[in-house]
Coordinates of C-alpha atoms and ligand atoms in Angstrom, one line a residue:
X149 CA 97.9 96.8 -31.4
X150 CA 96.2 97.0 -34.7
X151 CA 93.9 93.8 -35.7
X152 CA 92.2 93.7 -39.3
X153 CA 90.2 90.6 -39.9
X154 CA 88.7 89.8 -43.2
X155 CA 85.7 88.0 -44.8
X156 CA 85.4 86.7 -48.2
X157 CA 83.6 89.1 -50.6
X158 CA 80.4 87.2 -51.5
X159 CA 79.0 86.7 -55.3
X160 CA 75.7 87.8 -55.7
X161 CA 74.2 86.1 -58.3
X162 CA 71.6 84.4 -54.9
X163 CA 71.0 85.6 -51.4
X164 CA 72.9 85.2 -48.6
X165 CA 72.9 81.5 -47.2
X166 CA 74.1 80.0 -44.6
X167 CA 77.4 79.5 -45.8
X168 CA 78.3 83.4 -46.2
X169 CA 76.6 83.8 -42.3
X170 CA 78.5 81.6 -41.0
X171 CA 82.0 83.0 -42.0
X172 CA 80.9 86.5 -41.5
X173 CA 79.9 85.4 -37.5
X174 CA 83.0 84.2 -36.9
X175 CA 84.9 86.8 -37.9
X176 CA 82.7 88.7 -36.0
X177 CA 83.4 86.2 -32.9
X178 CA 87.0 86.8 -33.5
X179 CA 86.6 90.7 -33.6
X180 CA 84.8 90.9 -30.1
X181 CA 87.4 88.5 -28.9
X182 CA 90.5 90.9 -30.1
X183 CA 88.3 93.8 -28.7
X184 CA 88.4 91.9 -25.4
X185 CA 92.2 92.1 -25.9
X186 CA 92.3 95.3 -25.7
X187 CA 93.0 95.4 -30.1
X188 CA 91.7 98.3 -32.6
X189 CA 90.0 96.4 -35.0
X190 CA 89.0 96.8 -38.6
X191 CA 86.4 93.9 -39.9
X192 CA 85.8 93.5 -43.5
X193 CA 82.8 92.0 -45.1
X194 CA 80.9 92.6 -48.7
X195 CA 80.0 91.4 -51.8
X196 CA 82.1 90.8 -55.1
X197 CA 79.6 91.9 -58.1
X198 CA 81.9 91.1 -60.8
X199 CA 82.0 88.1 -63.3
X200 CA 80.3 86.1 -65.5
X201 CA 78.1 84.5 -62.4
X202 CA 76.8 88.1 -61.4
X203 CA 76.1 89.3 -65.0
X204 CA 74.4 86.3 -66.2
X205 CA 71.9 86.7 -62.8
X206 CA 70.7 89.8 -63.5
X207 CA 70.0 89.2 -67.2
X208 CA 68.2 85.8 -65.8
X209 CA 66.1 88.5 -63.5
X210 CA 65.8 91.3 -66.4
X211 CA 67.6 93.7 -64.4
X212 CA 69.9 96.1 -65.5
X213 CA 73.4 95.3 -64.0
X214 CA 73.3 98.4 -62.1
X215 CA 69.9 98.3 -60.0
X216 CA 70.7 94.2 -59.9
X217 CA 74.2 94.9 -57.9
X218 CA 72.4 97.6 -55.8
X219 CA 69.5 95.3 -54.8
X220 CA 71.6 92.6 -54.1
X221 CA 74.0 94.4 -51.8
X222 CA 71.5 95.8 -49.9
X223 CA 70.0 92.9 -48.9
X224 CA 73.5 91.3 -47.9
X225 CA 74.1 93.9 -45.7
X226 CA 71.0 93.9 -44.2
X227 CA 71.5 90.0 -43.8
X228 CA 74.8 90.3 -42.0
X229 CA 73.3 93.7 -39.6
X230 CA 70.2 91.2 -38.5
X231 CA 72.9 88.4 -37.8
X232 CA 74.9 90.9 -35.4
X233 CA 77.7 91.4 -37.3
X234 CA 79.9 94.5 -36.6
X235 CA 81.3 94.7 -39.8
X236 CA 83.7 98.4 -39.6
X237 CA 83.9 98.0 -43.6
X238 CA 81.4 96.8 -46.4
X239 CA 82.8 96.0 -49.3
X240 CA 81.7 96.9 -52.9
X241 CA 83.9 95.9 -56.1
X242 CA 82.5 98.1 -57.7
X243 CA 83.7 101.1 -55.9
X244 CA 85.5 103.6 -58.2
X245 CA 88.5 103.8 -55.5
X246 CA 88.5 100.1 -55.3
X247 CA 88.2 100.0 -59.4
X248 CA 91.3 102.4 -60.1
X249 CA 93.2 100.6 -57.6
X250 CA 93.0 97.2 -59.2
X251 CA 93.7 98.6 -62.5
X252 CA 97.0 100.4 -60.6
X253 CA 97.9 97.1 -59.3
X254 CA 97.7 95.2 -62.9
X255 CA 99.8 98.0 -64.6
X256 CA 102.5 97.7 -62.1
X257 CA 102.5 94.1 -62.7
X258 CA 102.3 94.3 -66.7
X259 CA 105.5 96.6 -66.1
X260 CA 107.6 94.3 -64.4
X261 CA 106.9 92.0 -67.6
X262 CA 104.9 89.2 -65.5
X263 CA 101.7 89.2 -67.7
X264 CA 101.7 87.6 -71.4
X265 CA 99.1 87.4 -73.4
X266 CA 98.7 84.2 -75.5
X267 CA 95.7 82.4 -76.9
X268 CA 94.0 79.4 -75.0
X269 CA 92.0 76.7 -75.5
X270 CA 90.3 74.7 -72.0
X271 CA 87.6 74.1 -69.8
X272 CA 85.6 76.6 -68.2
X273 CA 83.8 76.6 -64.8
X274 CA 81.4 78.9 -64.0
X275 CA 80.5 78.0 -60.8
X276 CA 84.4 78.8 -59.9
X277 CA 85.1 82.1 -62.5
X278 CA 88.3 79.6 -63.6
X279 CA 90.2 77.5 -66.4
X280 CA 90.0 73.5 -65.4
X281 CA 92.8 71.4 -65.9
X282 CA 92.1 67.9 -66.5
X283 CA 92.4 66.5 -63.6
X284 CA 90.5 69.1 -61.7
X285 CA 87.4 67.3 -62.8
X286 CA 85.1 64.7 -61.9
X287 CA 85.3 61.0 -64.2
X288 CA 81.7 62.5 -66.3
X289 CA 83.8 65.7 -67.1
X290 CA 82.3 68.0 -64.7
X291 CA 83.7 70.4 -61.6
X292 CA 83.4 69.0 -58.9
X293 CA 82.4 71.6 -56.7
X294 CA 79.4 72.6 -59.4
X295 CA 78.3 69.5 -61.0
X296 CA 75.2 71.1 -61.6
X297 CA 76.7 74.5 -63.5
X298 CA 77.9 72.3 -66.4
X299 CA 81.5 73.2 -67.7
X300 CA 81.9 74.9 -71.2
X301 CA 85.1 74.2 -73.4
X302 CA 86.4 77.6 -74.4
X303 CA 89.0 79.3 -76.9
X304 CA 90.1 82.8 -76.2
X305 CA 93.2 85.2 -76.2
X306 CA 93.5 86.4 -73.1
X307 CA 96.2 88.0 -70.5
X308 CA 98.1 85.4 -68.3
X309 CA 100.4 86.3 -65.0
X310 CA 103.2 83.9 -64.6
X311 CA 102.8 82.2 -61.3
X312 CA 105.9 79.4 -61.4
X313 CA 108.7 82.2 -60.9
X314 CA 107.4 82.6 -57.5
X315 CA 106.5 79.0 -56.5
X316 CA 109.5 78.0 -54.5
X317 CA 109.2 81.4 -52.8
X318 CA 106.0 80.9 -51.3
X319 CA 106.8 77.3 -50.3
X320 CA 109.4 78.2 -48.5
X321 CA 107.6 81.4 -46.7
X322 CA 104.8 78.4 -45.7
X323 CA 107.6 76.5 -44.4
X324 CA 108.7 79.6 -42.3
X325 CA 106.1 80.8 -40.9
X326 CA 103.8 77.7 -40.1
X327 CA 100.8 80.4 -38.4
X328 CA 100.6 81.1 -42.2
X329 CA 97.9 78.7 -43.1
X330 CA 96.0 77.3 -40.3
X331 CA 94.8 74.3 -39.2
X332 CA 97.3 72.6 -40.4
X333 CA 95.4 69.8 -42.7
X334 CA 94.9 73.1 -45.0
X335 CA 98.4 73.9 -44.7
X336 CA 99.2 70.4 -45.9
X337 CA 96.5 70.9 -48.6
X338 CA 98.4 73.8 -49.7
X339 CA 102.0 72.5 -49.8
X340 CA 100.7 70.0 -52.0
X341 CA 98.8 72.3 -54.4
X342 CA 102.6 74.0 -54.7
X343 CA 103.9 70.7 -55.1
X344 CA 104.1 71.0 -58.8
X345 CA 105.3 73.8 -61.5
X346 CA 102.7 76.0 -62.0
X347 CA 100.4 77.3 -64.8
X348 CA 100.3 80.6 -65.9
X349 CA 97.2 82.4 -64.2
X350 CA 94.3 84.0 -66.8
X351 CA 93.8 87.3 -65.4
X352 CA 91.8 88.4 -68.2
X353 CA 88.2 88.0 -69.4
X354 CA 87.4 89.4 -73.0
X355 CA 84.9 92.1 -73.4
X356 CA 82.7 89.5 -75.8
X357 CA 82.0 86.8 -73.3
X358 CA 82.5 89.3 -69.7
X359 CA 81.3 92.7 -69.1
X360 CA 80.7 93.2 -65.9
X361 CA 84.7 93.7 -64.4
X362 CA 87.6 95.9 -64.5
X363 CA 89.0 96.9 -68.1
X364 CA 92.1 96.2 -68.2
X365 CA 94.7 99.4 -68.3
X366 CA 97.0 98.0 -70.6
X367 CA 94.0 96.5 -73.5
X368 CA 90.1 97.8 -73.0
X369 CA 89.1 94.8 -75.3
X370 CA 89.5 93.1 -72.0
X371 CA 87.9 93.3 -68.5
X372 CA 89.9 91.7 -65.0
X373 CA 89.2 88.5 -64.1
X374 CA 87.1 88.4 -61.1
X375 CA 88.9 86.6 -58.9
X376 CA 92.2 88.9 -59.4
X377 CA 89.7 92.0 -58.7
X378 CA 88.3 90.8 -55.8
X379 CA 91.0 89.2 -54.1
X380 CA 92.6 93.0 -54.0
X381 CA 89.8 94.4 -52.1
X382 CA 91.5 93.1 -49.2
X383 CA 94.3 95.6 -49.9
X384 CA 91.7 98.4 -51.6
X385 CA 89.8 98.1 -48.2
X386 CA 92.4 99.8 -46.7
X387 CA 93.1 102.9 -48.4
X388 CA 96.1 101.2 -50.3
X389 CA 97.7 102.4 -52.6
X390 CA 97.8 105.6 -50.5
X391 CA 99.8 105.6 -47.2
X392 CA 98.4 104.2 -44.2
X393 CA 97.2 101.2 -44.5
X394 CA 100.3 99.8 -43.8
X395 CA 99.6 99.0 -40.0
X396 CA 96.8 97.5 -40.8
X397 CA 98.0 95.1 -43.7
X398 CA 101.1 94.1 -41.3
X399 CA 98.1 92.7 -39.3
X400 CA 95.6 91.0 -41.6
X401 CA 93.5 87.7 -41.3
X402 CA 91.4 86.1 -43.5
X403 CA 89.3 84.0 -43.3
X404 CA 88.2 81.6 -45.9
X405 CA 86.4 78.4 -46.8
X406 CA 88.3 75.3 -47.7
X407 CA 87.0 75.7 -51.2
X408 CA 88.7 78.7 -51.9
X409 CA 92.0 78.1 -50.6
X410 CA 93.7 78.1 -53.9
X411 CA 92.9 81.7 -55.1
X412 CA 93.8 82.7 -51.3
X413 CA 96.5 80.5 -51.3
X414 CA 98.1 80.3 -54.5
X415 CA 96.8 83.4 -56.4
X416 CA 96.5 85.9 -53.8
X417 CA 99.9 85.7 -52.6
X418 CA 101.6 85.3 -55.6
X419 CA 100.0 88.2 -57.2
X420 CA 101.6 90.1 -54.2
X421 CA 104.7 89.2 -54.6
X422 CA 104.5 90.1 -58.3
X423 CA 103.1 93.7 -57.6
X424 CA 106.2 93.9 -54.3
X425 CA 103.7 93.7 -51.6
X426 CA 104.2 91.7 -48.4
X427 CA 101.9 88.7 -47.8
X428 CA 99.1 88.2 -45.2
X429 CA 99.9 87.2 -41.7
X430 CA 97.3 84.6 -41.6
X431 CA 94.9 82.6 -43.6
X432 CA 91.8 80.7 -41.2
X433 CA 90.8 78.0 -43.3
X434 CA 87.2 76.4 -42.0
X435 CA 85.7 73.1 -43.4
X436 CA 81.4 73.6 -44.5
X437 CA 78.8 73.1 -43.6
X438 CA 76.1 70.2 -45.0
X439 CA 72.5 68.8 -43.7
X440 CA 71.9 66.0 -41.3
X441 CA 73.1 63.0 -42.3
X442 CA 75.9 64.8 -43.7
X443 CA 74.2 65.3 -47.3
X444 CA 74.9 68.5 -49.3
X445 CA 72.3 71.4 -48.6
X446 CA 69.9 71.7 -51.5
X447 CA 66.7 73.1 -52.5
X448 CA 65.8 69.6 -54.3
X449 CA 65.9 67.9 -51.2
X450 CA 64.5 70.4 -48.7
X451 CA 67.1 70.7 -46.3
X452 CA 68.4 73.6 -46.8
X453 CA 69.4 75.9 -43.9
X454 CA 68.3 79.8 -44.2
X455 CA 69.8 81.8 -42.0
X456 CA 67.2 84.4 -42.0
X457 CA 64.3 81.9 -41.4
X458 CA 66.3 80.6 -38.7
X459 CA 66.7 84.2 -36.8
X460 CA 63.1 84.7 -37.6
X461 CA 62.3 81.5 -35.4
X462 CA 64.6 81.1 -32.9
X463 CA 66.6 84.8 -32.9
X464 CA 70.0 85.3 -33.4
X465 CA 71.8 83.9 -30.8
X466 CA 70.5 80.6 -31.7
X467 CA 71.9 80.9 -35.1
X468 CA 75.3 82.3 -33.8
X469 CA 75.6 80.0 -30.9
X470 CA 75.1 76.7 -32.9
X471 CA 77.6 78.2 -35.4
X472 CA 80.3 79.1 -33.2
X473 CA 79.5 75.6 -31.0
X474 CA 79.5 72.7 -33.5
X475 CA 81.7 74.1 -36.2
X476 CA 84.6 71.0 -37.1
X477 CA 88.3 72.5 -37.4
X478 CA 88.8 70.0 -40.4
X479 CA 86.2 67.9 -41.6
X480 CA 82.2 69.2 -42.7
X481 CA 79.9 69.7 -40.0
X482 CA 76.0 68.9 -39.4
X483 CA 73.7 71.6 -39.6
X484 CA 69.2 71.7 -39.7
X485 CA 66.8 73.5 -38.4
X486 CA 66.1 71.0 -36.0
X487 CA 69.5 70.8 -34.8
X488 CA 69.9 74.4 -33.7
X489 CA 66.2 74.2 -32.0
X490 CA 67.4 71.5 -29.8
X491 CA 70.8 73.0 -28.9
X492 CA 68.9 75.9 -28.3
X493 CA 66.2 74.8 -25.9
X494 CA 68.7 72.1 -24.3
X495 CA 71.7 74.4 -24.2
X496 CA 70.8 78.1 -24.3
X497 CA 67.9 77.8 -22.7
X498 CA 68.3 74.8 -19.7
X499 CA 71.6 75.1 -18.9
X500 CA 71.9 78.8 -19.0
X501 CA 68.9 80.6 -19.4
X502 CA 67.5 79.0 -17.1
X503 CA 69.6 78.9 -13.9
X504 CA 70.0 82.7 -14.6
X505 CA 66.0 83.4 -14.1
X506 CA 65.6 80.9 -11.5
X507 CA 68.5 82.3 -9.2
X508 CA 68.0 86.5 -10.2
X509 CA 63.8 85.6 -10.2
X510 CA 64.6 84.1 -6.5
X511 CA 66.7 86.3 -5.4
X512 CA 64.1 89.4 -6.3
X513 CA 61.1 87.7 -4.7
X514 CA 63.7 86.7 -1.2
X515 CA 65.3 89.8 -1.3
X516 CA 63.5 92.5 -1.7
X517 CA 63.9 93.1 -5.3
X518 CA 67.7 92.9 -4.5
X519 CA 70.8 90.8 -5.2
X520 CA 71.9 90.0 -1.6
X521 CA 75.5 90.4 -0.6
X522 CA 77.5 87.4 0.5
X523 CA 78.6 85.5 3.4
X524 CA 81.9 84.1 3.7
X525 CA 82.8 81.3 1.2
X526 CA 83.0 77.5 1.3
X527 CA 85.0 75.5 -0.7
X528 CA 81.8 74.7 -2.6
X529 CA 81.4 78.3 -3.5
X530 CA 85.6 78.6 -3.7
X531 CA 85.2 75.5 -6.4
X532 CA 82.7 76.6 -8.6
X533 CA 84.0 80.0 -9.3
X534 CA 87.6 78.5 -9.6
X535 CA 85.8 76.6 -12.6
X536 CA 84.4 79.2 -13.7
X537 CA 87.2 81.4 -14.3
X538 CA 89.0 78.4 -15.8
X539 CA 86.5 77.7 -17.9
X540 CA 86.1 81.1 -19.7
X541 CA 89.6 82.3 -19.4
X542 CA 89.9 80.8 -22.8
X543 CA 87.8 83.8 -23.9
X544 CA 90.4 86.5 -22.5
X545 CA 93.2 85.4 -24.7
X546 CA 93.7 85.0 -28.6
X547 CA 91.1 83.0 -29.9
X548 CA 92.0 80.9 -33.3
X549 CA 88.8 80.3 -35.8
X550 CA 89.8 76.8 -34.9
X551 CA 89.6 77.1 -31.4
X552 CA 85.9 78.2 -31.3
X553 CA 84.4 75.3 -30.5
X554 CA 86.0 73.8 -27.6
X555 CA 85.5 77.0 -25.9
X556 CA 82.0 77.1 -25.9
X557 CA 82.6 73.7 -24.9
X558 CA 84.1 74.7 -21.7
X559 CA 81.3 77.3 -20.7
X560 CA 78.6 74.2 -21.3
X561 CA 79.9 72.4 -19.7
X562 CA 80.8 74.6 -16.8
X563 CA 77.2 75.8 -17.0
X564 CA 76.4 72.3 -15.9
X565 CA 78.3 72.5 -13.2
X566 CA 76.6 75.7 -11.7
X567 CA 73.2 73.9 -12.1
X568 CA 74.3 70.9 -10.0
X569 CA 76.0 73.5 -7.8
X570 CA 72.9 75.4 -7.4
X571 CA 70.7 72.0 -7.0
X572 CA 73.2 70.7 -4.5
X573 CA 73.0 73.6 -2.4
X574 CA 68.9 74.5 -2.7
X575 CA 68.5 77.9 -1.3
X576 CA 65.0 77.4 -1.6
X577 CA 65.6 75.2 1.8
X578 CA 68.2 77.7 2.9
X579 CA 65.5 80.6 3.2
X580 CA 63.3 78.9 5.3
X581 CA 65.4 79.1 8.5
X582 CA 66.9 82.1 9.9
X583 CA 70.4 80.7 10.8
X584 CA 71.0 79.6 7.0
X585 CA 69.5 82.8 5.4
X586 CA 73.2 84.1 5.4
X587 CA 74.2 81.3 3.6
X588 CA 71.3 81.4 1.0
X589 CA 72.4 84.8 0.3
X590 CA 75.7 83.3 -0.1
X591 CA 74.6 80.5 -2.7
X592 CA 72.6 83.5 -4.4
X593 CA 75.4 85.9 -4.9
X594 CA 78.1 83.0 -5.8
X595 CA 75.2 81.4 -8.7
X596 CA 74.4 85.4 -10.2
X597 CA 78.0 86.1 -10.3
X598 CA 79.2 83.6 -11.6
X599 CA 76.8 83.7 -14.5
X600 CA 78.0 87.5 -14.8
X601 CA 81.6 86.1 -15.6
X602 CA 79.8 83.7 -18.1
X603 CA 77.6 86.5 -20.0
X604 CA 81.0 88.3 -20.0
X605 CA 82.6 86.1 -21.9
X606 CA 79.5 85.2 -23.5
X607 CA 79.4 89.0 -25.6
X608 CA 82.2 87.8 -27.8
X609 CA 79.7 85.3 -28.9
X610 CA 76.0 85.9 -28.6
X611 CA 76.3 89.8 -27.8
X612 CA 72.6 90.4 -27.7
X613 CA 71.7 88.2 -24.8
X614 CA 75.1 88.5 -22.8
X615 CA 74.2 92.2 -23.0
X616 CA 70.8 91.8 -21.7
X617 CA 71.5 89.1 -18.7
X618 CA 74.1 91.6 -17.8
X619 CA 71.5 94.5 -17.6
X620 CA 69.2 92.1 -15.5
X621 CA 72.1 91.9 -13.4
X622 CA 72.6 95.3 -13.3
X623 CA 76.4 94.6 -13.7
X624 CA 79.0 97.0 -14.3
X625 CA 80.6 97.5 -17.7
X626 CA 82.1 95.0 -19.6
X627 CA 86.1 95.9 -19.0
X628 CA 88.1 96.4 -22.0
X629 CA 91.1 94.6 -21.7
X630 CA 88.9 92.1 -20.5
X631 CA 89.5 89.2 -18.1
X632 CA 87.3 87.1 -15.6
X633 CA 87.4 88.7 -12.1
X634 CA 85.2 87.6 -9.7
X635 CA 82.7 89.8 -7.2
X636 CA 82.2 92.5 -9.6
X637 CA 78.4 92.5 -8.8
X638 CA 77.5 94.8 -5.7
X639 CA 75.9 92.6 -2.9
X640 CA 72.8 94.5 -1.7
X641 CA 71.9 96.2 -5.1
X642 CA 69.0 96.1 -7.4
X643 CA 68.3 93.7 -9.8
X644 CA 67.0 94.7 -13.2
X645 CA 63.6 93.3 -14.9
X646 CA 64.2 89.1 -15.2
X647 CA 63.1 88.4 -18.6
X648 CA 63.5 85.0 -20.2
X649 CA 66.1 85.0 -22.1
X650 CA 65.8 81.9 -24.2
X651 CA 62.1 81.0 -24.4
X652 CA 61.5 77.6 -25.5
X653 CA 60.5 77.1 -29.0
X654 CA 59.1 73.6 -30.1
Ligands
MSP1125 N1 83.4 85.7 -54.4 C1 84.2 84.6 -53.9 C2 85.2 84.9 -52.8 C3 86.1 86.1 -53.2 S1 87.1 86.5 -51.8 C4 88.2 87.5 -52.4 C5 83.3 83.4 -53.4 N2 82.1 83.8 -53.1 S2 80.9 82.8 -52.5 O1 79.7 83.6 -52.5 O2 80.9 81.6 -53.2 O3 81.2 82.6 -51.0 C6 82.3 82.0 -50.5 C7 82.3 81.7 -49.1 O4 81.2 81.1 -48.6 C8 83.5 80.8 -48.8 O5 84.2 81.1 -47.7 C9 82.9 79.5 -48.7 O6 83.6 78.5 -48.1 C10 81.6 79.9 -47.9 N3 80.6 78.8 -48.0 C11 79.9 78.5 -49.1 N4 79.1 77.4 -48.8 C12 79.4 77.0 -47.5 C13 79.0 76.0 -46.6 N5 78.1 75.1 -47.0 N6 79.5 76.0 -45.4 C14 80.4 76.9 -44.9 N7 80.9 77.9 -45.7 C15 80.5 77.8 -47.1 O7 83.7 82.3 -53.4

């Protein structure tokens, strides 16, 4: 079974923040998970260097476009290789294959006699590449998603693809196939944005105000607007238009911020529909991500979260962990510095870090350097690794972007169950007499391998540690279709070196 999960194509007019590591790690997360399935997997990640946005950065830096783009993709890949995520293809709009493809894609549309080109007079957001209506803005006449960016009124000719033939269509593929849109507040969000007839979509950008794009096959006075470009790398990605990337569309996923649900929503399916292509099978809609106290992230007020100062401090795990662990399915969650330092000394590093050294540095010092092998079980030791198992089976079927945190959930809160497990029944008093050293060894082997069934499941999230408390564990390899199973540790085997995995940072 195929599996192709996509990431939004960044703009890089700044660096990578927190916002663009965040959806990338997830749909990493959701990768390792359908690799647990047993799935073949493509991941797609990149940056979108079109646009006004782009082209009015370098010129701010004194670039040239060129060495600008380069730079700037560069260090988003680098970004998202630190961050641990196994992207399988990095995407660059400005790829000639990706270029001719768009340009294919707009000429097939212009033939079917969906694109007009008419003049237009409105108001412009940069911040979003796109025309504002009205009543898309805030009561001082400003977007209100880039206050800041100030909108510009603007009168141009440009190219327009009719989007209201295909309005009821698209409602009434929503209404069939309710895994289209997920959760389902965004869904709802959707339907409404559908609710009315629909204006005609500017896919154009004229050469005097845009350069950096597509020309447009059909007029070279004109480049593509950015958003129609890049929503197609999704499809260019692939190989399309060439044959064989039709196994892999049939099973694609994006995933997408709640801010750009109307070009992924609205646009991106429609212009599929106008060029004969079958829709998506799924868009993952997640809510963002704002400063303690729930207050917008910005460099004026200092709390701004940077996800490479963060990995720099506390590694990536931390980063990933807190991600993947206090993410809200539909409203904004809480993010600082502080935050993910204190989930990551109380939760990383107490509830599992810990237990892990104290049982495997115990059992090396007791046992010759061994993990011991076990006794017969009692329904202490039958209990927790029932729990266990329940607790991270979660992680051995499909996970939803939504369904993320309440699995880490589980495996906390199972991890505190193996400490009081582990408290309850002390081997450090066991040792000390020889009638209960069977049963120490017992307590020993039940505590290590139960974490092993925890790091398991623990790869499709933090891969780095998981893979190195396995290697202290000296555990076998990680099955692929992957399920908890209990005793795969050999009793009576060596233990590797017991570093600390999470070392407390103040
Ligand atoms: N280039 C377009 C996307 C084109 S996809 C065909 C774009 N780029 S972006 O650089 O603005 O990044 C968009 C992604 O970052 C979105 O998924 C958006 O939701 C996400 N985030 C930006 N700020 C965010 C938070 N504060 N929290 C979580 N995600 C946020 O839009």
């Amino acid at each position: 079974m195929k599996s192709y999960i996509t990431t939004p194509i960044y703009y890089v007019n700044g660096s990578p923040h927190i916002g663009h590591a965040f959806t990338s790690i997830m749909a990493d997360i959701l990768k390792r998970n359908r690799q647990a399935l047993g799935h073949e997997l493509m991941l797609s990640t990149g940056v979108d260097e079109h646009g006004q946005k782009n082209q009015e950065a370098a010129a701010d830096l004194g670039m040239p476009v060129g060495e600008f783009l380069d730079m700037r993709c560069n260090e988003f890949r680098n970004v998202f290789d630190r961050l641990g995520v196994a992207y399988d293809y990095f995407v660059r709009t400005s790829r000639e294959g990706h270029k001719t493809a768009v340009a294919g894609m707009e000429q097939s549309i212009f033939d079917r006699d969906l694109i007009v080109k008419k003049n237009y007079t409105g108001t412009y957001c940069k911040g979003c590449e796109e025309f504002k209506k009205e009543s898309d803005l805030t009561e001082d006449g400003q977007c209100p998603l880039h206050p800041t960016m100030k909108v510009e009124q603007t009168e141009e000719t440009n190219y327009f693809l009719k989007m209201e033939p295909f309005r009821e269509r698209l409602l009434q593929h929503i209404a069939d196939n309710p895994e289209f849109v997920q959760p389902e507040a965004f869904r709802n969000e959707l339907k409404q944005m559908l609710a009315e007839p629909l204006d005609d979509l500017c896919i154009s950008r004229p050469k005097t105000r845009v350069t950096l794009g597509i020309e447009l096959p059909f007029d070279t006075d004109f480049v593509t607007y950015v958003w129609f470009d890049a929503l197609a790398n999704y499809l260019t990605n692939i190989g399309w238009p060439e044959a064989g990337y039709e196994d892999w569309w049939a099973e694609c996923e994006h995933m997408i911020g709640k801010d750009i649900l109307k070009p992924h929503g609205v646009y991106w399916p429609i212009m599929l529909m106008a060029a004969g292509l079958p829709l998506p099978k799924k868009l993952s809609v997640h809510s963002h991500w704002v400063g303690a106290g729930g207050v917008k992230m910005s460099k004026s007020i200092g709390n701004v979260v940077d996800p490479i100062e963060v990995i720099e401090k506390l590694g990536v795990d931390a980063l990933r962990w807190y991600l993947a662990r206090h993410m809200r399915a539909d409203s904004d969650s809480q993010i600082s510095v502080e935050f993910i330092t204190q989930t990551y000394n109380t939760e990383l590093g107490n509830k599992i870090g810990n237990l892990l050294s104290r049982a495997a540095k115990f059992s090396k010092a007791r046992f010759d350097g061994k993990l011991p092998a076990p006794g017969p079980l009692t329904a202490e030791d039958e209990a927790i690794r029932k729990a266990v198992v329940e607790a991270v089976k979660g992680m051995g079927d499909w996970v939803n972007l939504a369904d993320i945190p309440a699995r880490m959930q589980a495996i906390i809160t199972v991890a505190d169950e193996m400490n009081n497990y582990f408290a309850e029944q002390a081997p450090w008093d066991l040792i000390k007499n020889e009638e209960t050293r069977e049963r120490c060894q017992t307590v020993i082997y039940v505590t290590l391998d139960s974490l092993r069934v925890v790091m398991e499941a623990l790869t499709q999230v933090i891969p780095g540690s998981a893979g190195k408390a396995l290697s202290m564990l000296n555990a076998p390899e990680v099955a692929s279709p992957w399920k908890p199973e209990l005793d795969r540790l050999t009793g009576d085997s060596d233990l590797g070196e017991i570093e600390t995995l999470f070392p407390r940072v103040q």
